[in-house]
Coordinates of C-alpha atoms and ligand atoms in Angstrom, one line a residue:
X1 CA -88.8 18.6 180.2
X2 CA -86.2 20.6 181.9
X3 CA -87.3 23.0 184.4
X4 CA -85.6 25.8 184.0
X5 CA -87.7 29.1 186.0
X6 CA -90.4 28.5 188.6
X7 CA -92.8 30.9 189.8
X8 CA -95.2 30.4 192.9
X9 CA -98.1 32.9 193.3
X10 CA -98.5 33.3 196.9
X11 CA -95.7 34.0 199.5
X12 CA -97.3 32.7 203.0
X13 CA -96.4 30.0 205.0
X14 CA -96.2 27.2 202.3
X15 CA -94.8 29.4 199.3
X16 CA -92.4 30.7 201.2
X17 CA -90.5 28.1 202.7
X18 CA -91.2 25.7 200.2
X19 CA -89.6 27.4 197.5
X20 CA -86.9 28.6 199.5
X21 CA -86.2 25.0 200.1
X22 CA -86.3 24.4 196.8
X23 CA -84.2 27.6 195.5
X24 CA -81.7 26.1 198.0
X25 CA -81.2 22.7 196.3
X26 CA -82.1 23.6 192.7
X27 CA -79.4 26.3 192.4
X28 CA -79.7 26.0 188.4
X29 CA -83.5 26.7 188.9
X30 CA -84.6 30.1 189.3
X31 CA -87.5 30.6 191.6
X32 CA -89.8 33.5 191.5
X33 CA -92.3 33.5 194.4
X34 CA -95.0 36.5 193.8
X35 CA -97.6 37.9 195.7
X36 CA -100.5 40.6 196.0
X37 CA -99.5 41.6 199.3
X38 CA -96.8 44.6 198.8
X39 CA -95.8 44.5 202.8
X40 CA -95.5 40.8 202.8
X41 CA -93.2 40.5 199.5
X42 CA -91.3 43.8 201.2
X43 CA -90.2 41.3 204.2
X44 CA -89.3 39.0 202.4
X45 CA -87.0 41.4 200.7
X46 CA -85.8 43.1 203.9
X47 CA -82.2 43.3 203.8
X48 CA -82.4 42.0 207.9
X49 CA -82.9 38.3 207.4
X50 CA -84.7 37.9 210.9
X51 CA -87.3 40.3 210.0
X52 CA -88.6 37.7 206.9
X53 CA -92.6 37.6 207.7
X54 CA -92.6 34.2 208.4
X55 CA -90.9 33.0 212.0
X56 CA -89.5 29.2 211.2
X57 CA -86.8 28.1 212.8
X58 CA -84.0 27.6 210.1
X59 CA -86.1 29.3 207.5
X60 CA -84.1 32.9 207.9
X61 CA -80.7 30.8 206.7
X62 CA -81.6 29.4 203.9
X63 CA -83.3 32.6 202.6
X64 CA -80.2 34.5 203.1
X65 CA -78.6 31.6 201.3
X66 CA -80.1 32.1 198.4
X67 CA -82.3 35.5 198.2
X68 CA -80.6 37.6 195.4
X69 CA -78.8 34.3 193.8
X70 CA -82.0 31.7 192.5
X71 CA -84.6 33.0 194.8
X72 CA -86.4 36.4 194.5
X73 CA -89.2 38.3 196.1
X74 CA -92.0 40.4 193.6
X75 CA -95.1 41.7 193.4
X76 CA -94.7 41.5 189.7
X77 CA -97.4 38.3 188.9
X78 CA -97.1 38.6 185.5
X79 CA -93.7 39.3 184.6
X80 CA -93.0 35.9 186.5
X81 CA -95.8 33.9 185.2
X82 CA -94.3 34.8 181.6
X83 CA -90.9 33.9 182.2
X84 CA -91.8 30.5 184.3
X85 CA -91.5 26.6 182.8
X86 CA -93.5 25.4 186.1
X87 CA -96.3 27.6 188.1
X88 CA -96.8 26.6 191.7
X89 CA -100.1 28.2 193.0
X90 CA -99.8 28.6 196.5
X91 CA -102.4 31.1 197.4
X92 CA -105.0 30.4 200.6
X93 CA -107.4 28.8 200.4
X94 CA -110.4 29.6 203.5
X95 CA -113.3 28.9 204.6
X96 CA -116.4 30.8 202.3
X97 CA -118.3 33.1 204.9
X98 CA -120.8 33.9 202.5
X99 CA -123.3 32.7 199.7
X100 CA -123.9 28.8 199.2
X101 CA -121.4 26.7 200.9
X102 CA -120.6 29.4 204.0
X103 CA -118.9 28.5 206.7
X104 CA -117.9 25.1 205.2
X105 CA -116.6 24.9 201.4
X106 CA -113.3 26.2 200.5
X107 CA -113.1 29.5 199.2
X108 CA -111.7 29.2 195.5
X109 CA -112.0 32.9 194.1
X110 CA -108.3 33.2 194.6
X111 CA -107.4 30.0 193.0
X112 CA -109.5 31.0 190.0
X113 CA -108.0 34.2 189.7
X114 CA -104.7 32.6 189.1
X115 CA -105.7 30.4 186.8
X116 CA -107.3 33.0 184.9
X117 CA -104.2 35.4 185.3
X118 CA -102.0 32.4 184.0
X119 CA -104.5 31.8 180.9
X120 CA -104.4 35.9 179.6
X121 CA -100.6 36.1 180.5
X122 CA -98.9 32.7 179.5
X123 CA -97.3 32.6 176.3
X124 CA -95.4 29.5 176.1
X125 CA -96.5 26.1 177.2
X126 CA -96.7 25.1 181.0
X127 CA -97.0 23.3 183.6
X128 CA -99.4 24.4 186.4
X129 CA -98.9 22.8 190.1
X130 CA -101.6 23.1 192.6
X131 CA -100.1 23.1 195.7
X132 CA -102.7 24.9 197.9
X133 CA -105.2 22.2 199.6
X134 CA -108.0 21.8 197.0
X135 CA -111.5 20.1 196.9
X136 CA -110.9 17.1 195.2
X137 CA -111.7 17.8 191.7
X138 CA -110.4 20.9 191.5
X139 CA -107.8 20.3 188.8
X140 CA -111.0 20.0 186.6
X141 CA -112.0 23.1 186.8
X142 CA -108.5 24.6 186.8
X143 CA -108.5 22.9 183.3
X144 CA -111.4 24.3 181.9
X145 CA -109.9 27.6 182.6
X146 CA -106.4 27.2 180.9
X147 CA -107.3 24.9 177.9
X148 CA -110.2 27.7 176.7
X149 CA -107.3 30.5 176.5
X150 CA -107.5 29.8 172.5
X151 CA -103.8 31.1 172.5
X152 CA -102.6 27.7 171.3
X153 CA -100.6 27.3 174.8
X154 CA -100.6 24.1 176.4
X155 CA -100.8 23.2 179.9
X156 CA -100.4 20.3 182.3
X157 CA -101.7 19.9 185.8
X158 CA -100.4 18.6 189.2
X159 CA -101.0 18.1 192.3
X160 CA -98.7 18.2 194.6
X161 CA -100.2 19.0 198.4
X162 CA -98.1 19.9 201.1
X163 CA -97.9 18.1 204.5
X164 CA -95.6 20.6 206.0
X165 CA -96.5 21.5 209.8
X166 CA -96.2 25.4 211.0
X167 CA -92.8 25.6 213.5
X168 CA -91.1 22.7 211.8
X169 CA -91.6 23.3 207.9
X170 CA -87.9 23.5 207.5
X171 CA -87.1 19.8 208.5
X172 CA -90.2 18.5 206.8
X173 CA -89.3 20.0 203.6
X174 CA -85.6 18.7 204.4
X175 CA -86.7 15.7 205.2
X176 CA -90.3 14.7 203.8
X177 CA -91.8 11.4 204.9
X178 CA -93.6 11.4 201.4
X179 CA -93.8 13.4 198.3
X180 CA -97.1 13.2 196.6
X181 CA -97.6 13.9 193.0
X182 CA -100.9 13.8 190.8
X183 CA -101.2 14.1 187.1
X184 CA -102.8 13.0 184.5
X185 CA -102.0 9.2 183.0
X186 CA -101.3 10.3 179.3
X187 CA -98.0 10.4 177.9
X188 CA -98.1 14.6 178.7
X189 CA -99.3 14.1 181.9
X190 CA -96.5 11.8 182.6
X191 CA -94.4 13.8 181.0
X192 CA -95.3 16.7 183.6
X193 CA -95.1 14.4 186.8
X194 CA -91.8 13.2 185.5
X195 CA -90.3 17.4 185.5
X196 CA -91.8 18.3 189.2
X197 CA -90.2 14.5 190.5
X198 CA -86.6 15.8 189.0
X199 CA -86.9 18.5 191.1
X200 CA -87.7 17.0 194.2
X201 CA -85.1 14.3 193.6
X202 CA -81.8 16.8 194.1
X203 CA -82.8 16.3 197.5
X204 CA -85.6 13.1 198.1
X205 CA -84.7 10.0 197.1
X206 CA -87.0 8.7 194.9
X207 CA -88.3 5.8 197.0
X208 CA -90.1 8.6 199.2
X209 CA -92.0 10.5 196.0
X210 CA -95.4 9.2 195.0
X211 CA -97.0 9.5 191.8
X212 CA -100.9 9.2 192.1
X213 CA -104.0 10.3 189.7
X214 CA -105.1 14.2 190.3
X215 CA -108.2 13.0 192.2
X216 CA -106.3 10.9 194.6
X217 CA -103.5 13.2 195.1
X218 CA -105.9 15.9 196.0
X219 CA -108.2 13.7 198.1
X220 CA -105.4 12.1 199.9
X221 CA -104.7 15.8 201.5
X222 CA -107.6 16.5 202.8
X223 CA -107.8 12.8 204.1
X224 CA -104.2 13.3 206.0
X225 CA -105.0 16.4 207.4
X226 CA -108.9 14.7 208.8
X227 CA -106.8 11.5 210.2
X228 CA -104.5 13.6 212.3
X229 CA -107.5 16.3 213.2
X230 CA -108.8 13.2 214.4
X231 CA -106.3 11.6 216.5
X232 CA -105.7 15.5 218.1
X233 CA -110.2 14.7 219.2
X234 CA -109.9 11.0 219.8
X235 CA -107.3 11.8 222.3
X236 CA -109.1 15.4 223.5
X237 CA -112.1 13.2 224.5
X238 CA -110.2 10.9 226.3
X239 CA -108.7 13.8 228.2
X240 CA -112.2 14.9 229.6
X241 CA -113.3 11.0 230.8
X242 CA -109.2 10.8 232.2
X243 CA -110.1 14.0 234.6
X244 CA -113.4 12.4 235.6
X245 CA -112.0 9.0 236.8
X246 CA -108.2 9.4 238.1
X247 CA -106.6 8.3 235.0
X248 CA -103.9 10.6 233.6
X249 CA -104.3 10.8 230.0
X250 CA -100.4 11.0 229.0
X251 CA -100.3 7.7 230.6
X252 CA -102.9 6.7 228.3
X253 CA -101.6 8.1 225.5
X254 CA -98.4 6.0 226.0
X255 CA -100.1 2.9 226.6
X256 CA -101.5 2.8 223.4
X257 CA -99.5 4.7 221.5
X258 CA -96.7 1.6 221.7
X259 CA -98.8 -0.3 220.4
X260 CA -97.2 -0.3 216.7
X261 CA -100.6 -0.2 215.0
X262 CA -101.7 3.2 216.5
X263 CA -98.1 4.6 216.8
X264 CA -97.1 7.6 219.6
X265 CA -97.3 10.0 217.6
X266 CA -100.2 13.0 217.5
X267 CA -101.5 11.9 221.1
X268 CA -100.5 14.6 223.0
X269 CA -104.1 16.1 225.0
X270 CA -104.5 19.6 224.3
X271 CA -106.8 22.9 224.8
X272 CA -107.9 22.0 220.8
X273 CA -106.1 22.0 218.1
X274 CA -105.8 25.3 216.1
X275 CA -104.2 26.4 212.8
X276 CA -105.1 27.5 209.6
X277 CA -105.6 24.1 207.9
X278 CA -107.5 21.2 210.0
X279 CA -110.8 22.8 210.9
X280 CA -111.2 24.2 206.8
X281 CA -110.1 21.0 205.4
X282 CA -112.2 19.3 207.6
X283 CA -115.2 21.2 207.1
X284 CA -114.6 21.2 203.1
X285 CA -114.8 17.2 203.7
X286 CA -117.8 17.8 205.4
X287 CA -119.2 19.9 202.7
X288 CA -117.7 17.5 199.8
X289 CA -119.4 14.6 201.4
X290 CA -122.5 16.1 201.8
X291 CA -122.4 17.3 198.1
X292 CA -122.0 13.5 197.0
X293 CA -125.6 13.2 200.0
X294 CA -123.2 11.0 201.9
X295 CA -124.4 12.0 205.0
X296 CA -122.9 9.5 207.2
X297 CA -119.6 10.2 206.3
X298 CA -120.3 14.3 206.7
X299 CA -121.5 13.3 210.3
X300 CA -118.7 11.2 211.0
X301 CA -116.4 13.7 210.4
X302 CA -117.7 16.8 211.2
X303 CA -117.7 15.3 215.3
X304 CA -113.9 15.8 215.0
X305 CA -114.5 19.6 214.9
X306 CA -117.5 19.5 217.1
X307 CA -115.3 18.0 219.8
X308 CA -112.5 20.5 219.3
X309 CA -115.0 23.5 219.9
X310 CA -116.4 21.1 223.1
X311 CA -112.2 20.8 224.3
X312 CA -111.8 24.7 223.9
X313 CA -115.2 25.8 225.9
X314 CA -114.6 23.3 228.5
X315 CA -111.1 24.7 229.4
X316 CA -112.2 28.4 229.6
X317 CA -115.7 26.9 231.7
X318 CA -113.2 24.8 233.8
X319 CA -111.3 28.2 234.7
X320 CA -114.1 29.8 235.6
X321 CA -115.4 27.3 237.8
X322 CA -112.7 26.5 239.3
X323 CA -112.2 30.3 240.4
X324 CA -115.0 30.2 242.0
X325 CA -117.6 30.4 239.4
X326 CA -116.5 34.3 238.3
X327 CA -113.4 36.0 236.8
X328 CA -115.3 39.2 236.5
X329 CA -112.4 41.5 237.3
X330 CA -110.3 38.9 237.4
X331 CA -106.6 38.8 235.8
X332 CA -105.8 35.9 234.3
X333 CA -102.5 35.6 232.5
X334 CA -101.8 33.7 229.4
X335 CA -98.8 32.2 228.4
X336 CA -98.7 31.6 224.6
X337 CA -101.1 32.9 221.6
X338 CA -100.2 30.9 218.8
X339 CA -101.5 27.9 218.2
X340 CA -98.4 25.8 218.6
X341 CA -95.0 26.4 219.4
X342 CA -92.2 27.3 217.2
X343 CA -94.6 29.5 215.1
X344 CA -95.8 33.6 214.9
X345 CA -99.4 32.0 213.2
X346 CA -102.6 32.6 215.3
X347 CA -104.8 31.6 213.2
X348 CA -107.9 30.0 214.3
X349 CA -105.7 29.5 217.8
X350 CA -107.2 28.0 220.6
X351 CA -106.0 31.0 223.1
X352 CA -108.6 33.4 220.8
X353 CA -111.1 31.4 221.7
X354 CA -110.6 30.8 225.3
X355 CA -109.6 34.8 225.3
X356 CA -112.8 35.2 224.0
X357 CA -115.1 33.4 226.6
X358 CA -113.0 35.0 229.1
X359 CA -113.7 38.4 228.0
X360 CA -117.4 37.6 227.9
X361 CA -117.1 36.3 231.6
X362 CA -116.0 40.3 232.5
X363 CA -112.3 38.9 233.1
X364 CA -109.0 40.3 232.1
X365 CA -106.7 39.0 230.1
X366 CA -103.0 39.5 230.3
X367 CA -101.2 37.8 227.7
X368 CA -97.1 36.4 226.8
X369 CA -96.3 35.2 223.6
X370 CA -92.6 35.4 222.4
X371 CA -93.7 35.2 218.8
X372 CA -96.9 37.0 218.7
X373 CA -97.5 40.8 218.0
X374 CA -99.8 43.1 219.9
X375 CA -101.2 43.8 216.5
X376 CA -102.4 40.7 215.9
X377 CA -103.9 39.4 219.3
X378 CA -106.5 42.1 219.0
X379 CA -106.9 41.7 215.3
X380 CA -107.8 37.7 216.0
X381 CA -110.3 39.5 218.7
X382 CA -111.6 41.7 216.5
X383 CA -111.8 39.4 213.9
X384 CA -114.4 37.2 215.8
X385 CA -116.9 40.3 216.3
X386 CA -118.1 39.6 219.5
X387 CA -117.4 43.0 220.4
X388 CA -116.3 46.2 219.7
X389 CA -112.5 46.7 219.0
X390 CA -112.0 49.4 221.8
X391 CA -113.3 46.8 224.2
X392 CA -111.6 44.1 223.0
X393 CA -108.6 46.6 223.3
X394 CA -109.4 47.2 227.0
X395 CA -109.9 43.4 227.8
X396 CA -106.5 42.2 227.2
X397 CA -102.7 43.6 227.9
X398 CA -100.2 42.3 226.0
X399 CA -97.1 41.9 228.1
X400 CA -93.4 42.0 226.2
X401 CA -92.5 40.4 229.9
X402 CA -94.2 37.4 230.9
X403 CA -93.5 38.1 234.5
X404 CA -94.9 41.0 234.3
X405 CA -98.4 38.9 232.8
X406 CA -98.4 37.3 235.6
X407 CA -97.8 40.0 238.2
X408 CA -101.4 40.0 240.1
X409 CA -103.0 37.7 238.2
X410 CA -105.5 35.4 239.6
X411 CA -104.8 32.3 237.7
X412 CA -102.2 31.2 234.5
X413 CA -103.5 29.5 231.4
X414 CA -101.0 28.1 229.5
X415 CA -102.2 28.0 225.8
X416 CA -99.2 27.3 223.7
X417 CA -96.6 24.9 224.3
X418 CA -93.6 26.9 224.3
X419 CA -90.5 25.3 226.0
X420 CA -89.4 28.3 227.2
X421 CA -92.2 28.2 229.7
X422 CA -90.5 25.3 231.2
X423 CA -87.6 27.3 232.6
X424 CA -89.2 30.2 234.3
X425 CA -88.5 31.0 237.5
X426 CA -92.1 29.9 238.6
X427 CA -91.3 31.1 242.5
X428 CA -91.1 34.1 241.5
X429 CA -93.9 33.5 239.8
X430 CA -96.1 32.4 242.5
X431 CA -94.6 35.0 244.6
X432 CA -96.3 38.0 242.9
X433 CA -99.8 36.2 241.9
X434 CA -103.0 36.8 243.9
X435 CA -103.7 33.8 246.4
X436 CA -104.8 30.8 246.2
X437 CA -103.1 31.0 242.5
X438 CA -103.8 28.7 239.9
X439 CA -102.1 27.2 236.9
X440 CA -104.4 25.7 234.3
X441 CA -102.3 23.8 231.8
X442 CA -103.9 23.5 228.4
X443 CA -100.9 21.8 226.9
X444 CA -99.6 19.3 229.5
X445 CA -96.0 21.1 229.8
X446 CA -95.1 22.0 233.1
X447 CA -94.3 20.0 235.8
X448 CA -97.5 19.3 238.0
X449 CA -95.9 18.2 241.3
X450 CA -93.1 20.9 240.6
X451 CA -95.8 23.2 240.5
X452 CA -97.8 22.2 243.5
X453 CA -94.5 22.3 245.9
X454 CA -94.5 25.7 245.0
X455 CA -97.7 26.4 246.0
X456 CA -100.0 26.6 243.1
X457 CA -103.4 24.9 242.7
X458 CA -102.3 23.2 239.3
X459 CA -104.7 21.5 236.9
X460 CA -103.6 20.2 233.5
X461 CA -105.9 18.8 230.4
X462 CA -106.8 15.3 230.9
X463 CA -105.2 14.4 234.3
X464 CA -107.9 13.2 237.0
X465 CA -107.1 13.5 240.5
Ligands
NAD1 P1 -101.2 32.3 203.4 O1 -102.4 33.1 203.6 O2 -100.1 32.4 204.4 O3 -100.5 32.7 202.0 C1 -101.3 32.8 200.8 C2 -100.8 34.1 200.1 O4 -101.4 34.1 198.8 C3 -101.1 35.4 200.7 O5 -99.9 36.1 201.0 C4 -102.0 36.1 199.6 O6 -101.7 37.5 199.6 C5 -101.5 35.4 198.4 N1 -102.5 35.5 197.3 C6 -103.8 35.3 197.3 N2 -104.3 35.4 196.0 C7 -103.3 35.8 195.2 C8 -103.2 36.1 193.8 N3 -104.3 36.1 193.0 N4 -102.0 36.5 193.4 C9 -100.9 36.6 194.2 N5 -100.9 36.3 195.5 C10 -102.1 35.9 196.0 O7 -101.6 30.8 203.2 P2 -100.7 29.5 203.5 O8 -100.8 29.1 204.9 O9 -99.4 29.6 202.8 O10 -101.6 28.4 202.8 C11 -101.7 28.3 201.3 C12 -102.3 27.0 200.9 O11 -101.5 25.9 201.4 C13 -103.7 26.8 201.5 O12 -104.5 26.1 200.6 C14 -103.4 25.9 202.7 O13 -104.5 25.0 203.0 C15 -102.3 25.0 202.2 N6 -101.4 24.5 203.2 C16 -101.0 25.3 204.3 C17 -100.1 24.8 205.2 C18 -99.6 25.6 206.4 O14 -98.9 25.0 207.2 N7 -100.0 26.8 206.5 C19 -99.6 23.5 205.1 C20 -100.0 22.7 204.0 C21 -100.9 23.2 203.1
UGA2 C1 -101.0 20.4 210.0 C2 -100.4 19.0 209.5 O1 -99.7 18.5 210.6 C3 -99.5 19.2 208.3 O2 -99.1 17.9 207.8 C4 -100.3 19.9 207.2 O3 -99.5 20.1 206.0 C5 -100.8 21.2 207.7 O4 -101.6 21.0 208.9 C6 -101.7 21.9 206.7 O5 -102.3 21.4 205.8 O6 -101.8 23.1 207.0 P1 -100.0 22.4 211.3 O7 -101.4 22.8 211.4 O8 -99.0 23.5 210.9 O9 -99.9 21.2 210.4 O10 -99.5 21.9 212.8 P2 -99.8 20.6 213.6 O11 -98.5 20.2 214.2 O12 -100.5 19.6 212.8 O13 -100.7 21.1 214.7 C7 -102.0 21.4 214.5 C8 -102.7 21.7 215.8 O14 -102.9 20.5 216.5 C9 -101.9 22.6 216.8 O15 -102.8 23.4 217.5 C10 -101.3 21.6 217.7 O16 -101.0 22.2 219.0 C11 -102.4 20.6 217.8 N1 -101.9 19.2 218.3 C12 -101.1 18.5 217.4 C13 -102.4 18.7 219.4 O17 -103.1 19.3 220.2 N2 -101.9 17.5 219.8 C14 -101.1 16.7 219.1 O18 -100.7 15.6 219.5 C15 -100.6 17.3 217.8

C-alpha cells in the first residue's frame, strides 16, 4: 500500500514534531496534523516561525521548510480524516482524576473519541496508528470500535510508540536508536506494518525499525519509559546516602556507569524527574499490574515514583533547614521552571513542586526561566489547588531578568538545568543577595568550588561533605 495523505489528530509535543519530521522527508506525502485546540493549531500557522507553540531546538526550521508545501495546520478533523490513507492518533493521554482507576490508569476518553470520529467519518479503507502511549491492550478496544462501523470500511492497526525526549525530539526523530512497529501477524496486518516501515525508511535504515505484535509494541513503551524512570530513582537515592557519608554521587555515577553493562547514560542526580510521561506511564503500570492482582510487580514499581516525590520534598525540606529552619518572608530565587532544559513544558516539573512547599513554608518565590511564561508558572500553581490563585499570584514573581530574581534573595535553587546558568556573572550575583547566601543546586550544574570562592554557602544533590 502506498501512502499517499497522512493525518495525525493531536498537534502537541509528539504530533507536532513528529510529522513535521516526517513532512520533511516524505515530501510526496501530504501530512495533515489536526487538533481541537483553535489557539494551538493558530501557532502553528503563525506566519513568524519562532512563535510555533512548541519551543524545540531545530523544530522552527523544518516547519518553515515544509508548512504550506506537504505539511499543514487545521482544526478541520474530519475533512483530514476523509482524505487520509494512514491516521496517526496522537492525542494525550493523562492520568484519570476521577471514577475507578483515579489517579493511576490512563485517561482514554480522548483516544475513544477518535476512534469513534474515525469510524462515522472514514469512507475508504485505513490504516489507524496509535502513537500516543497506551495500556497495553488498547488496540483491542480501538478495534472493536472501527470494525462495528457496518460501513464496509476496513481498517488496520499499529502501534508505533514514540521514545522522543522534550528539548531534543528533533535529533531523536532524525536520528532514532529504534523504530518500533506493532501489527497484527495476518497477511493485512503485515501488509499495514509494511506501509508505516516505507515511510520511516526515506530516512532510517531498516536495520533500526522493529516489527513486533500490538501487545508487545504497546507494552514495550510503557516498559522503556519505567526502566529509565528508574535509573532517574536508583540514582536519586544514591544521591541522599552520597550526602550522608562524603561520597559525591557524580563520582558514583561514573564509576559505574563505565561499567558497559549499566552504561553512563540516565545517571545524572537530580531534584526528581518531571515531565508529562514517566510518572503516568508509571502509574498506568502500576494500575495494569494490579488489574492482572500482580501485586508484587505494582509494588515494585510504584517505589520508582514514591522515591521521586521523597527526592522533591527533601530538596525544598533541605532549603528550609538549612536557612535556618524558616523562609517565612524569605526570597528565594529560582533559576529554571521547566522540567528539563531545552524545553517550554512544565508539566508535572519538579520546581512546581518545590515552589509549592515553599509557598506553604510563608516563603517567596522569585522565579527565571528563559522558556517559561508567567502564564503558565501560576497556572501549574493553581493547578495543584493548594491555594487560592490570588495567593499563589502573590507568592511568586516571575522575573524576565534573572538578576533581577536574585536581587535580595536569601538563597538560589536551581531547578532546571539550563546551560545558560553556567555563564552568569555569579559575582554579581552574590554581590546583591542577602548574607550568608546560599546556592542549592538541584541539578548538579554549577561549579561548587567556583561558587564557594565567591562566597556562597553551596550545596548540590547528592554530594556529602
Ligand atoms: P499534548 O497534550 O501536547 O498534545 C495532545 C493534543 O491532542 C492536544 O493539543 C489536544 O488538544 C489534542 N486532542 C485531544 N483530543 C483530541 C481530539 N479528539 N481531536 C483532536 N485533537 C485532540 O500531548 P503530547 O505530549 O503530544 O503527548 C501525546 C501522547 O504521546 C501521549 O500519550 C504521551 O504519553 C505520548 N508521548 C509523549 C511524549 C512527549 O515527549 N511529550 C513522548 C512520547 C510519547
Ligand atoms: C522521556 C523519555 O526519555 C522518552 O524516551 C519518552 O519518549 C518520553 O519520556 C515520553 O514518553 O514522554 P522526556 O520526559 O521528554 O522523555 O525527557 P527525559 O530526558 O527522559 O527527562 C525526564 C525527566 O528526568 C526530566 O525531568 C529530567 O531532568 C530527568 N532526568 C533525566 C534526570 O533527573 N536525570 C537523568 O539522568 C535523566
Amino acid at each position: 500500500m502506498n501512502i499517499k495523505s497522512i493525518c495525525c489528530i493531536g498537534a502537541g509535543y509528539v504530533g507536532g514534531p513528529t510529522m513535521a519530521i516526517i513532512a520533511a522527508k516524505c515530501p510526496h506525502i501530504k501530512v495533515t496534523v489536526v487538533d481541537l485546540n483553535e489557539a494551538r493549531i493558530a501557532a502553528w500557522n503563525d506566519a513568524d516561525v519562532t512563535k510555533i507553540p512548541i519551543y524545540e531546538p531545530g523544530l522552527s526550521d523544518i516547519v518553515a521548510e515544509a508548512r504550506g508545501r506537504n505539511l499543514f495546520f487545521s482544526t478541520n478533523v474530519d475533512q483530514a480524516i476523509d482524505e487520509a490513507d494512514m491516521i496517526f492518533i496522537s492525542v494525550n493521554t493523562p492520568t484519570k482524576t476521577y471514577g475507578i482507576g483515579k489517579g493511576m490508569a490512563a485517561d482514554l476518553k480522548y483516544i475513544e473519541l477518535c476512534a469513534r470520529q474515525i469510524a462515522s467519518v472514514s469512507k475508504t479503507d485505513k490504516i489507524v496508528v496509535e502513537k500516543s502511549t497506551l495500556p497495553v491492550r488498547t488496540a483491542e478496544a480501538i478495534k472493536n470500535i472501527l470494525q462495528n462501523t457496518g460501513n464496509g470500511v476496513k481498517f488496520q492497526i499499529l502501534s508505533n510508540p514514540e521514545f522522543l525526549a522534550e528539548g531534543t525530539a528533533v535529533t531523536d526523530l532524525l536520528n532514532p536508536d529504534r523504530v518500533l512497529i506493532g501489527g497484527d501477524g495476518d497477511a493485512e496486518g503485515q501488509e499495514a506494518v509494511n506501509a508505516l516501515e516505507a515511510i520511516y525508511a526515506n530516512w532510517i535504515s531498516r536495520d533500526r525499525i522493529l516489527t513486533t505484535n500490538l501487545w508487545s509494541s504497546e507494552l514495550s513503551k510503557l516498559t522503556a519509559n519505567a526502566f529509565l524512570a528508574q535509573r532517574v530513582s536508583s540514582i536519586n537515592a544514591m544521591s541522599e546516602l552520597c550526602e550522608k557519608t562524603g561520597a559525591d554521587v557524580n563520582e558514583v555515577a561514573r564509576a559505574i556507569g563505565m561499567d558497559s553493562r549499566i552504561g553512563p547514560k540516565f545517571l545524572k542526580a537530580s531534584v526528581g524527574f518531571g515531565g508529562s510521561c514517566f510518572q503516568k506511564d508509571i502509574l498506568n503500570l502500576v494500575y495494569i499490574a494490579k488489574s492482572y492482582a500482580l501485586n508484587e510487580v505494582a509494588d515494585y514499581w510504584e517505589q520508582v515514583i514514591i522515591m521521586n516525590d521523597h527526592q522533591k520534598r527533601r530538596f525544598a525540606n533541605t532549603i528550609v533547614s538549612t536557612l535556618y529552619n524558616t523562609v517565612s518572608g524569605k526570597k528565594i530565587a529560582f533559576l529554571g521552571w521547566a522540567f528539563k532544559k531545552d524545553t517550554n513544558d512544565t508539566r508535572e516539573s519538579a520546581a512546581i513542586y518545590v515552589a509549592d512547599y515553599l509557598l506553604n513554608e510563608q516563603a517567596h518565590v522569585a522565579v527565571f526561566d528563559p522558556q517559561v511564561q508567567e502564564l503558565q508558572m501560576q497556572s501549574d500553581l493553581n493547578y495543584l489547588a493548594t491555594r487560592s490563585e490570588k495567593e499563589n499570584a502573590s507568592g511568586i514573581t516571575v522575573q524576565q531578568d534573572p538578576y533581577e530574581a536574585c536581587k535580595d534573595a536569601h538563597a538560589i535553587a536551581v531547578l532546571t538545568e539550563w546551560d545558560e546558568f553556567k555563564s552568569y556573572d555569579w559575582h554579581r550575583i552574590y554581590a546583591n543577595m542577602k548574607k550568608p547566601a546560599f546556592i542549592f543546586d538541584g541539578r548538579n550544574l554549577l561549579d561548587g568550588k567556583k561558587m564557594e570562592q565567591i562566597g556562597f554557602v553551596f550545596q548540590a544533590i547528592g554530594k556529602g561533605k
